[in-house]
Tab-separated table of C-alpha atoms and ligand atoms in Angstrom:
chain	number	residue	atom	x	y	z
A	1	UNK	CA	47.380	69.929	402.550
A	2	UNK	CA	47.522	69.082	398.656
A	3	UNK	CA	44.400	69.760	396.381
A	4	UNK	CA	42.014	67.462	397.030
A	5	UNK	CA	38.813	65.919	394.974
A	6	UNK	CA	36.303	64.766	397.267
A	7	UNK	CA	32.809	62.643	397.540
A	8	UNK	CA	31.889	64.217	400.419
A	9	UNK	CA	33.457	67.620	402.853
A	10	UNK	CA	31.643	67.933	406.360
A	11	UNK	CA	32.523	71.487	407.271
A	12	UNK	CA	32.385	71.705	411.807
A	13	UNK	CA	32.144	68.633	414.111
A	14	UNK	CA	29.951	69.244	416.609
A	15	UNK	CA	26.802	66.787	416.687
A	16	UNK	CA	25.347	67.665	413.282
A	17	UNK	CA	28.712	67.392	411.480
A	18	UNK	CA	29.872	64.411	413.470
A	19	UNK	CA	27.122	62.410	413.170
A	20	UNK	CA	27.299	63.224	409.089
A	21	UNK	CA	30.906	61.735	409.216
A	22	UNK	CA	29.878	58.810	411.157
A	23	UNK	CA	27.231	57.893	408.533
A	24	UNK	CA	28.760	58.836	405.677
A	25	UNK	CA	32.045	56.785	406.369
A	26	UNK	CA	29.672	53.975	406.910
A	27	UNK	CA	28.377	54.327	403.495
A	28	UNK	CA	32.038	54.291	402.365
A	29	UNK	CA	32.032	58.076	401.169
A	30	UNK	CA	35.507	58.016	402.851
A	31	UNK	CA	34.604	62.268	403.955
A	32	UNK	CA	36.603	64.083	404.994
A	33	UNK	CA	35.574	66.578	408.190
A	34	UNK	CA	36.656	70.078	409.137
A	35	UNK	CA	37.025	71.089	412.633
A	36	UNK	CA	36.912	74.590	412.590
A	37	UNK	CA	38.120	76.572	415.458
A	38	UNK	CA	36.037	74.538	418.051
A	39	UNK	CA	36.466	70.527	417.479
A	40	UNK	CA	33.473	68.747	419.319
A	41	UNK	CA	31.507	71.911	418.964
A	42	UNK	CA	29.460	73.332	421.622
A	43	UNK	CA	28.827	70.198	423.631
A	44	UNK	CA	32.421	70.612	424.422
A	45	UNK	CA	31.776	73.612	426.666
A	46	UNK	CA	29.731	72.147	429.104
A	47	UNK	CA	30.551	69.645	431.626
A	48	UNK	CA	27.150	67.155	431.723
A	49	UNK	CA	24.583	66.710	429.524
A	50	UNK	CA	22.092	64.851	430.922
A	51	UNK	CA	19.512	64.223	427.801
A	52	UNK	CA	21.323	62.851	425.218
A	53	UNK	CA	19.835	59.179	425.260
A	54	UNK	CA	21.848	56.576	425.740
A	55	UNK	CA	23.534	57.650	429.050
A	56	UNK	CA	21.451	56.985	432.452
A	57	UNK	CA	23.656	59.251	434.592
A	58	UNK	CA	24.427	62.410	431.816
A	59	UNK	CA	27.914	62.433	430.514
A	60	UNK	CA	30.738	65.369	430.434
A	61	UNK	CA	30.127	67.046	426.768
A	62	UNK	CA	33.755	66.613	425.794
A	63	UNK	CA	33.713	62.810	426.624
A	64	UNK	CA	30.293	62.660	424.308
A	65	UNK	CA	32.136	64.350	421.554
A	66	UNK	CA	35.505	62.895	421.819
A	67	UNK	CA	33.587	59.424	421.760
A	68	UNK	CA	31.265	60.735	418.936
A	69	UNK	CA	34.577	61.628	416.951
A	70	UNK	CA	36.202	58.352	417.515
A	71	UNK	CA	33.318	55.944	416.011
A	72	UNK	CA	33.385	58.058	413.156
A	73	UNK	CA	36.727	57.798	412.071
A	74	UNK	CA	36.400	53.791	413.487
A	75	UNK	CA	34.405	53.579	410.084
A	76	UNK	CA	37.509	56.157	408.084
A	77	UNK	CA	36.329	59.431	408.143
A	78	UNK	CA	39.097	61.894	408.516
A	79	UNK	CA	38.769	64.942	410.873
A	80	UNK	CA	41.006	67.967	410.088
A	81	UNK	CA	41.968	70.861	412.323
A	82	UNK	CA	41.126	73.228	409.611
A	83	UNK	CA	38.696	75.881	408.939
A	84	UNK	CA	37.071	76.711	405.922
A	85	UNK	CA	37.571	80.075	405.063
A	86	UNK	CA	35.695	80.827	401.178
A	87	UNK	CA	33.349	78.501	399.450
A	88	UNK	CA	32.848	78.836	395.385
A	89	UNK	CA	29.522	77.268	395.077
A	90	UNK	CA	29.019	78.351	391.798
A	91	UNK	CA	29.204	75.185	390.228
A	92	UNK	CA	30.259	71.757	390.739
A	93	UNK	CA	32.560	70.181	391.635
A	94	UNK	CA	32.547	73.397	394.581
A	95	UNK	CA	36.124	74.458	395.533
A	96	UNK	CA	36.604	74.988	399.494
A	97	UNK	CA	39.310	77.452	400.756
A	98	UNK	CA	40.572	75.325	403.687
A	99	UNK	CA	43.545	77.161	405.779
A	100	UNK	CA	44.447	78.655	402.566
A	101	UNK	CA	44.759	75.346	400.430
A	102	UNK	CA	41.934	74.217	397.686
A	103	UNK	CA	39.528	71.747	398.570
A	104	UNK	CA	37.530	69.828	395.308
A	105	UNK	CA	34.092	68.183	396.670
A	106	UNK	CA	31.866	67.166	394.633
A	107	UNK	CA	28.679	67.501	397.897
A	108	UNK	CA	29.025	69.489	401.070
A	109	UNK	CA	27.430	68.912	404.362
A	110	UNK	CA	27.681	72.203	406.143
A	111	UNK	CA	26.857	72.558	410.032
A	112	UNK	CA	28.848	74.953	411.517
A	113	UNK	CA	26.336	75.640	414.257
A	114	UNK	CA	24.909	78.640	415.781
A	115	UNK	CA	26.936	81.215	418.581
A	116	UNK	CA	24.406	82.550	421.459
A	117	UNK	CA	24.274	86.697	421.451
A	118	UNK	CA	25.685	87.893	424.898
A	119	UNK	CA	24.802	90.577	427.289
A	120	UNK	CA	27.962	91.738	426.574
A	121	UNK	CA	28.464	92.438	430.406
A	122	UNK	CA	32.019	91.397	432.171
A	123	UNK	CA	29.903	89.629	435.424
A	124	UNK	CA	28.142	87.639	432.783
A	125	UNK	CA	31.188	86.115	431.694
A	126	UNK	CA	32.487	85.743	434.733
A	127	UNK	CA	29.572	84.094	436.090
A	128	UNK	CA	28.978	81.534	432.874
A	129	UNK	CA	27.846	78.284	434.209
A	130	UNK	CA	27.725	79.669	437.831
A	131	UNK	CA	24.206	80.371	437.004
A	132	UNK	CA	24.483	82.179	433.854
A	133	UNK	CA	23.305	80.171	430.985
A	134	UNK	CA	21.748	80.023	427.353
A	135	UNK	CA	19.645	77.146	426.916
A	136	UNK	CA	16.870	77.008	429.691
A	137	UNK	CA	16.040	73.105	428.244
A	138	UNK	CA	20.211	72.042	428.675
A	139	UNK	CA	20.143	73.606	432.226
A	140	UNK	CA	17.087	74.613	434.050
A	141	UNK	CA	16.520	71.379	435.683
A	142	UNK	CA	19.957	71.924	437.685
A	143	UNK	CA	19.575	71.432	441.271
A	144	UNK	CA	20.869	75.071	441.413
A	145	UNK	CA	17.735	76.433	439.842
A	146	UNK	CA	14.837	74.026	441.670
A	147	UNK	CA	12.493	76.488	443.887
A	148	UNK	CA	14.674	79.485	443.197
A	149	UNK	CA	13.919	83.254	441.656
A	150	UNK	CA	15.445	82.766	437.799
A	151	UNK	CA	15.524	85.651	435.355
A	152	UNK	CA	15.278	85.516	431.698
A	153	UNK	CA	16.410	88.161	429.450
A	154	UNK	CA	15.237	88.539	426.334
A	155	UNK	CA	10.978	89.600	424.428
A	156	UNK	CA	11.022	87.308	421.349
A	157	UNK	CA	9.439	83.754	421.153
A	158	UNK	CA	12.812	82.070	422.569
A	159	UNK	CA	12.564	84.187	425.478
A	160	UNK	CA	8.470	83.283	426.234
A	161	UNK	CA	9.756	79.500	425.834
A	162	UNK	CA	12.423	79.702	427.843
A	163	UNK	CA	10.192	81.600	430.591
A	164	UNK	CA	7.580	78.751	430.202
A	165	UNK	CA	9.870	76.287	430.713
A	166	UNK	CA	11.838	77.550	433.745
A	167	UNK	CA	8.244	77.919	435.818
A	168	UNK	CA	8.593	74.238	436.313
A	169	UNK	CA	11.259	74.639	438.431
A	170	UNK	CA	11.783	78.082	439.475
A	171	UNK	CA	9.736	79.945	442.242
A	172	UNK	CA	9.041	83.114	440.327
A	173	UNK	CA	10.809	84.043	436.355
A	174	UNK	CA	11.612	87.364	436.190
A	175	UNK	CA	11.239	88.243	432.130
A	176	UNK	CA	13.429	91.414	431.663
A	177	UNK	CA	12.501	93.000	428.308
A	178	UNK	CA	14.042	96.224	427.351
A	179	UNK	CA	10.679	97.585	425.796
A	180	UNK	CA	7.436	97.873	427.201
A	181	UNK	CA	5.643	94.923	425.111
A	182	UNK	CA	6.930	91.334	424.305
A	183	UNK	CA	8.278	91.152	420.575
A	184	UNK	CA	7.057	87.126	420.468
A	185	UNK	CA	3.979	86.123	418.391
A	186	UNK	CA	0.826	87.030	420.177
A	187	UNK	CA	-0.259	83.632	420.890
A	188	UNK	CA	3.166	83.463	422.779
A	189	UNK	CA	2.779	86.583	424.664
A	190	UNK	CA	-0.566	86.275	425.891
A	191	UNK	CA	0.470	82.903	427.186
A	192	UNK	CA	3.349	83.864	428.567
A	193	UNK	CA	2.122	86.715	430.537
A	194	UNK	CA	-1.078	84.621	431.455
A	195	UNK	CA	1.409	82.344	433.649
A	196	UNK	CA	0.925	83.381	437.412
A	197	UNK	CA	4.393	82.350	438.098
A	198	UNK	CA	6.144	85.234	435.498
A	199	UNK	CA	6.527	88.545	436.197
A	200	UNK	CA	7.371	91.009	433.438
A	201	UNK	CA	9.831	93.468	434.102
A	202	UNK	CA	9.540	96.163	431.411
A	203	UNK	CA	11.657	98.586	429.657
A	204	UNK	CA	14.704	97.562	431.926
A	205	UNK	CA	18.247	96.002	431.010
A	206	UNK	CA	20.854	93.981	433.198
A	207	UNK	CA	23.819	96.201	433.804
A	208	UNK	CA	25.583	93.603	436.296
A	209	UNK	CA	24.962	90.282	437.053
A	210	UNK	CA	26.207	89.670	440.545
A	211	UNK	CA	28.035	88.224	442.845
A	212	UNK	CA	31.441	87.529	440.944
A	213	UNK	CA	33.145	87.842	444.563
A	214	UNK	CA	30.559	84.892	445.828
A	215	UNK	CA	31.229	83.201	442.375
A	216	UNK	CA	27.602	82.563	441.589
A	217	UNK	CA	24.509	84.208	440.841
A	218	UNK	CA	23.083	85.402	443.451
A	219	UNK	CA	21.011	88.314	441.802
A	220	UNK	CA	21.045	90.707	438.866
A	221	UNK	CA	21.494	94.548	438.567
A	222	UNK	CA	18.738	96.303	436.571
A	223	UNK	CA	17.760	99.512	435.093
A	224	UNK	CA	15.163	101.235	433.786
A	225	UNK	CA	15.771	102.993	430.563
A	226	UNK	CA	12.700	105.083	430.369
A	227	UNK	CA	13.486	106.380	434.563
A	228	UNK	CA	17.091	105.299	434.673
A	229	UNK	CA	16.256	103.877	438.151
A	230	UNK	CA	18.249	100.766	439.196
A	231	UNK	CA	17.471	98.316	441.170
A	232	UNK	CA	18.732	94.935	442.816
A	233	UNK	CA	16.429	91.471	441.678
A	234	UNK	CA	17.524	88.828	443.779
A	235	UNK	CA	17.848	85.283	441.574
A	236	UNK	CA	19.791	81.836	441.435
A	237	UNK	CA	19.862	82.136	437.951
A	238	UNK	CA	20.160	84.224	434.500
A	239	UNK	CA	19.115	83.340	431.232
A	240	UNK	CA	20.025	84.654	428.877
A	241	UNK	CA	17.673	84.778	425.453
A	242	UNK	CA	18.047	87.465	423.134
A	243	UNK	CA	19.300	84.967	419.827
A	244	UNK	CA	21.651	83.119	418.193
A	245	UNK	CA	24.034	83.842	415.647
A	246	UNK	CA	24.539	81.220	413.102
A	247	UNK	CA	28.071	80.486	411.546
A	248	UNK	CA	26.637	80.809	408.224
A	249	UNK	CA	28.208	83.978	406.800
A	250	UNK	CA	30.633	82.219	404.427
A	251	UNK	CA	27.282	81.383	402.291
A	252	UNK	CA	25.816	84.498	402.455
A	253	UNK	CA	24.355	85.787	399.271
A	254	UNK	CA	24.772	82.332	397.425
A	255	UNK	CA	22.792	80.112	399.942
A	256	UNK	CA	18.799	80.815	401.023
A	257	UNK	CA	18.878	81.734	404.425
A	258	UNK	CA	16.140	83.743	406.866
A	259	UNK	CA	16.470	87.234	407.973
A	260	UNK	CA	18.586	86.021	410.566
A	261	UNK	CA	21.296	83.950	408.590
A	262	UNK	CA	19.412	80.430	409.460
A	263	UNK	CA	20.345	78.168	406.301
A	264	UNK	CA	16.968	77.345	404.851
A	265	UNK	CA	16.285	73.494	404.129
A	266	UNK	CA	14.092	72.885	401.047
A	267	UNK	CA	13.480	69.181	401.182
A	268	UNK	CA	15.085	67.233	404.022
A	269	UNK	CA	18.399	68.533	404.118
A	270	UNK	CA	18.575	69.793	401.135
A	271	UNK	CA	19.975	73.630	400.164
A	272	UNK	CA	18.997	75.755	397.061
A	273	UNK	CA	22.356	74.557	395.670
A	274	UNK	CA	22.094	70.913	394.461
A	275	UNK	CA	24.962	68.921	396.197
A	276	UNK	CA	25.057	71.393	399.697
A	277	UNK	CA	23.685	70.050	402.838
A	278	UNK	CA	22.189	71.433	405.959
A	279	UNK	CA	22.411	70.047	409.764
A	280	UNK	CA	22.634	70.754	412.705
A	281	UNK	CA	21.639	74.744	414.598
A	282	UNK	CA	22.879	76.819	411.431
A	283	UNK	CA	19.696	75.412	410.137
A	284	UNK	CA	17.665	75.242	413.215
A	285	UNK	CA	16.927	78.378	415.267
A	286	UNK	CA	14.255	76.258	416.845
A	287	UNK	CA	15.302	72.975	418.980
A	288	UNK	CA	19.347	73.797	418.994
A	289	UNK	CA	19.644	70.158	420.540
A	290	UNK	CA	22.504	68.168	420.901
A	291	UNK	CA	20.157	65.030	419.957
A	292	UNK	CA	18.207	67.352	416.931
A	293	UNK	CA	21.551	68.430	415.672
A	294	UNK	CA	22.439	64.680	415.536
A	295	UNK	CA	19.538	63.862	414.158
A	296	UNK	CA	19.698	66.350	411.478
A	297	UNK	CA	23.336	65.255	410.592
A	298	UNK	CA	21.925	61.717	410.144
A	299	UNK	CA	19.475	63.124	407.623
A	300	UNK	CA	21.988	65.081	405.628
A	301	UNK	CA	24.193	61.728	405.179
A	302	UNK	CA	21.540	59.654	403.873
A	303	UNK	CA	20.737	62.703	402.007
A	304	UNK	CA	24.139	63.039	400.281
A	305	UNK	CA	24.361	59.415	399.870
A	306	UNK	CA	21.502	59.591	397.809
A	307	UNK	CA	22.403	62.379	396.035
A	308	UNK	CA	25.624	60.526	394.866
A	309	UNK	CA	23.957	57.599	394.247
A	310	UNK	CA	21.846	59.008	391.994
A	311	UNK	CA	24.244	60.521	390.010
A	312	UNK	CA	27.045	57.552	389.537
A	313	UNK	CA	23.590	55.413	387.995
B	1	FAD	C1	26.948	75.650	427.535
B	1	FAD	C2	26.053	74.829	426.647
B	1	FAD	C3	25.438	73.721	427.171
B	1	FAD	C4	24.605	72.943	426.365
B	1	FAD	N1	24.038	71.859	426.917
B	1	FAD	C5	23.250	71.072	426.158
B	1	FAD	C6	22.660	69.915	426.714
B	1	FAD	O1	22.810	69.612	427.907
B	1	FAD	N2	21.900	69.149	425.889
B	1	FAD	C7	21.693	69.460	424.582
B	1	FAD	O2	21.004	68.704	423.881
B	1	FAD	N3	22.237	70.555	424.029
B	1	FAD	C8	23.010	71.365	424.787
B	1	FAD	N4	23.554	72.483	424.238
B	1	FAD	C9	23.257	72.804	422.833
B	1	FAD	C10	24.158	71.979	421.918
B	1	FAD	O3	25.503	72.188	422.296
B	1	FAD	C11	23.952	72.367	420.473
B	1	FAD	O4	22.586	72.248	420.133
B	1	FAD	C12	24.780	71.472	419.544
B	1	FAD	O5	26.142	71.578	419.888
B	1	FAD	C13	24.599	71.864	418.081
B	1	FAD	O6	25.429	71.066	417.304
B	1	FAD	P1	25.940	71.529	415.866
B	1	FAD	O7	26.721	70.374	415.339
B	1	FAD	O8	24.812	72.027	415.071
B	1	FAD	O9	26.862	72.795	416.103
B	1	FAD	P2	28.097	73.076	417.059
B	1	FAD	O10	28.183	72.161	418.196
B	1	FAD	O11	28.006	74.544	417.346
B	1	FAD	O12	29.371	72.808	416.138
B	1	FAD	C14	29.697	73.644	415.089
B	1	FAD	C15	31.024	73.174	414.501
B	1	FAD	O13	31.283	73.910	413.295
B	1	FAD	C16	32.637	74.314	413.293
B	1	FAD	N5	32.768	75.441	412.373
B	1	FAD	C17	32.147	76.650	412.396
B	1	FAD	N6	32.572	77.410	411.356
B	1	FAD	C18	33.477	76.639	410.667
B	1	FAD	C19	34.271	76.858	409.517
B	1	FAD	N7	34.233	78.013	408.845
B	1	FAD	N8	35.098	75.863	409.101
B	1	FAD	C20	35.142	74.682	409.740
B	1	FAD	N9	34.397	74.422	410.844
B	1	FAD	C21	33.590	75.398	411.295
B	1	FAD	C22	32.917	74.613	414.760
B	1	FAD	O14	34.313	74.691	415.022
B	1	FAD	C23	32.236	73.408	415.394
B	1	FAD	O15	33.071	72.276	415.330
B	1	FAD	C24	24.389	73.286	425.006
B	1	FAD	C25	25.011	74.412	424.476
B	1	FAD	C26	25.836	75.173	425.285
B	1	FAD	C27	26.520	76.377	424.697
C-alpha cells in the first residue's frame, strides 16, 4: 500500500462503517474503508437477524453484510483488509498507521464497534448460540427461549433491561448478581425487582454453564460467594450482561470518551477533533443495533460531507 491522501478513511465495516462507505461513495468522496480483523463486523457472527427492516423472513448476518459491502463499493468505495494500528490526530491532514504503511485523510469516520465482556467460562463458549447469548433484543424472541426459565447475568442498567425484556417470553428470569444490591440506577432497580416474573439471585456467580455433552443450555451452575454453596438453576437460556468493550483504545487520551471508552459525540456525529467521526456501538453503549449502527453511519456521512463541503467553499 503506497502513501495515500484521502477525502475520507472509514476505519471497520460492520453496519456503522458500511453504511458510511455506502453514502459517502454516493456523494463521490471516493473513501476508502478498513476492514479490520472482522470484515462485516459482528452481524457476521450470527446466522439470522430477524429485525433489520427490509427482510420479511430475517436474513443470515453474513449475507446482510456481504450485500451491505457490495452496494457500497457498486457506488466506488474501496474496502481494504487492513487494520489501523496508530492514529496522529494531532492535526490535519491526520496520518493513519494502516498494516504498517501511512495513510493521509483529510476526515475520519471511525466505528470500530464494541466487543461483549465474557464470563470467561469454557461451557460458555462452548455453548455460544446454543442458548448462550449477549443481546437479549437480537435473541430472546427465539423459539428456544418462549415459556422457558432464562438467566441473566449481570447488576447494571443493561442487565435490568435485558431482564425486562426477556419476561415477555420467558417463564421466570433468573438475575444473577454477584453482590447483594443491583448496581443500575434506582429507578431501574426498583422496577426491575418490582416485576413478579424476576427473581434475584444475590451474591452468586456462574461457574459452569451446562450441558456441553447435550450441546445446549439446559441449566447453569452457581455459587454463592458469601457461603460458597453451589447449586444447579435449571434454564433454556443465559444471558449474558455484564458490558461491552468498545474498540476505541487507539484514540485514547486524544479523543473524549466516557469512563468506559464510549467515543463521545458532541453534535451529531461529530468528535472533539474537527474532521473525526463517530458511528456505530463505539459510540453507543445504549441501542448496539444493527439498524442504530446503520443509522448512525448514515449520520456520520452526511456529516463528513458537510464538513468537506464547507471547507472546499
Ligand atoms: C451474536 C450476535 C448477534 C447479534 N444479532 C443482532 C440482531 O439480530 N439484530 C441487531 O440489530 N443486532 C444484532 N447484534 C448487534 C449488532 O451486531 C451490532 O449492533 C452491530 O454489528 C454494530 O455495528 P458496528 O458497525 O458499530 O460495529 P461492528 O459490527 O462491531 O464492526 C466493527 C468493525 O470495526 C472493525 N475494526 C475494529 N478495530 C479496527 C481497527 N483498528 N482497524 C480497522 N478496523 C477495525 C472490525 O473489524 C469490524 O469490521 C448482534 C451481535 C452479536 C454479537
Amino acid at each position: 500500500m503506497e502513501n495515500k491522501s484521502e477525502d475520507v478513511v472509514i476505519i471497520g465495516t460492520g453496519c456503522a462503517g458500511l453504511t458510511a462507505a455506502i453514502y459517502t461513495a454516493r456523494a463521490n468522496l471516493n473513501p476508502i474503508v478498513f476492514t479490520g480483523t472482522m470484515p462485516g463486523g459482528l452481524l457476521t457472527t450470527t446466522s439470522i437477524v430477524e429485525n433489520f427492516p427490509g427482510f420479511p423472513d430475517g436474513i443470515d448476518g453474513y449475507e446482510l453484510m456481504t450485500k451491505l459491502q457490495k452496494q457500497a463499493e457498486r457506488f466506488g468505495a474501496r474496502v481494504e483488509f487492513a487494520t489501523v494500528e496508530a492514529a496522529d490526530l494531532s492535526k490535519r491532514p491526520f496520518v493513519l498507521t494502516v498494516d504498517g504503511e501511512r495513510v493521509v485523510a483529510k476526515t475520519i469516520i471511525i466505528s470500530t464497534g464494541a466487543g461483549h465482556r465474557h464470563l470467561g467460562l469454557e461451557s460458555e463458549h462452548l455453548l455460544d448460540k446454543k442458548g448462550v447469548t449477549y443481546c437479549a433484543t437480537c435473541d430472546g424472541a427465539l423459539p428456544m427461549f418462549r415459556n422457558q426459565p432464562l438467566v441473566v447475568v449481570g447488576g447494571g442498567d443493561s442487565a435490568c433491561e435485558e431482564a425486562q425484556y426477556l419476561t415477555r417470553f420467558g417463564s421466570t428470569v433468573y438475575l444473577i448478581h454477584r453482590r447483594d444490591s443491583l448496581r443500575a440506577s434506582k429507578i431501574m432497580a426498583e422496577r426491575t425487582l418490582a416485576n413478579p416474573k424476576i427473581k434475584p439471585v444475590w451474591d452468586s456467580v456462574v461457574t459452569e454453564v451446562l450441558d456441553v455433552k447435550q450441546d445446549k443450555v439446559t441449566g447453569v451452575r452457581i455459587k454463592n460467594l458469601k457461603t460458597n454453596v453451589e447449586a444447579t438453576l435449571d434454564c433454556a437460556g443465559l444471558f449474558v450482561a455484564i458490558g461491552h468493550t468498545p474498540n476505541t483504545q487507539l484514540f485514547k487520551g486524544v479523543l473524549d470518551m466516557d469512563e468506559n471508552g464510549f467515543l463521545k459525540r458532541t453534535e451529531g456525529s461529530h468528535t472533539n477533533v474537527p474532521g473525526v467521526f463517530v458511528a456505530g456501538d463505539c459510540s453507543d453503549h445504549v441501542y448496539r443495533q444493527a439498524i442504530t449502527a446503520a443509522g448512525m453511519g448514515c449520520a456520520a456521512a452526511i456529516d463528513c460531507e458537510r464538513f468537506l463541503g464547507a471547507e472546499n467553499s
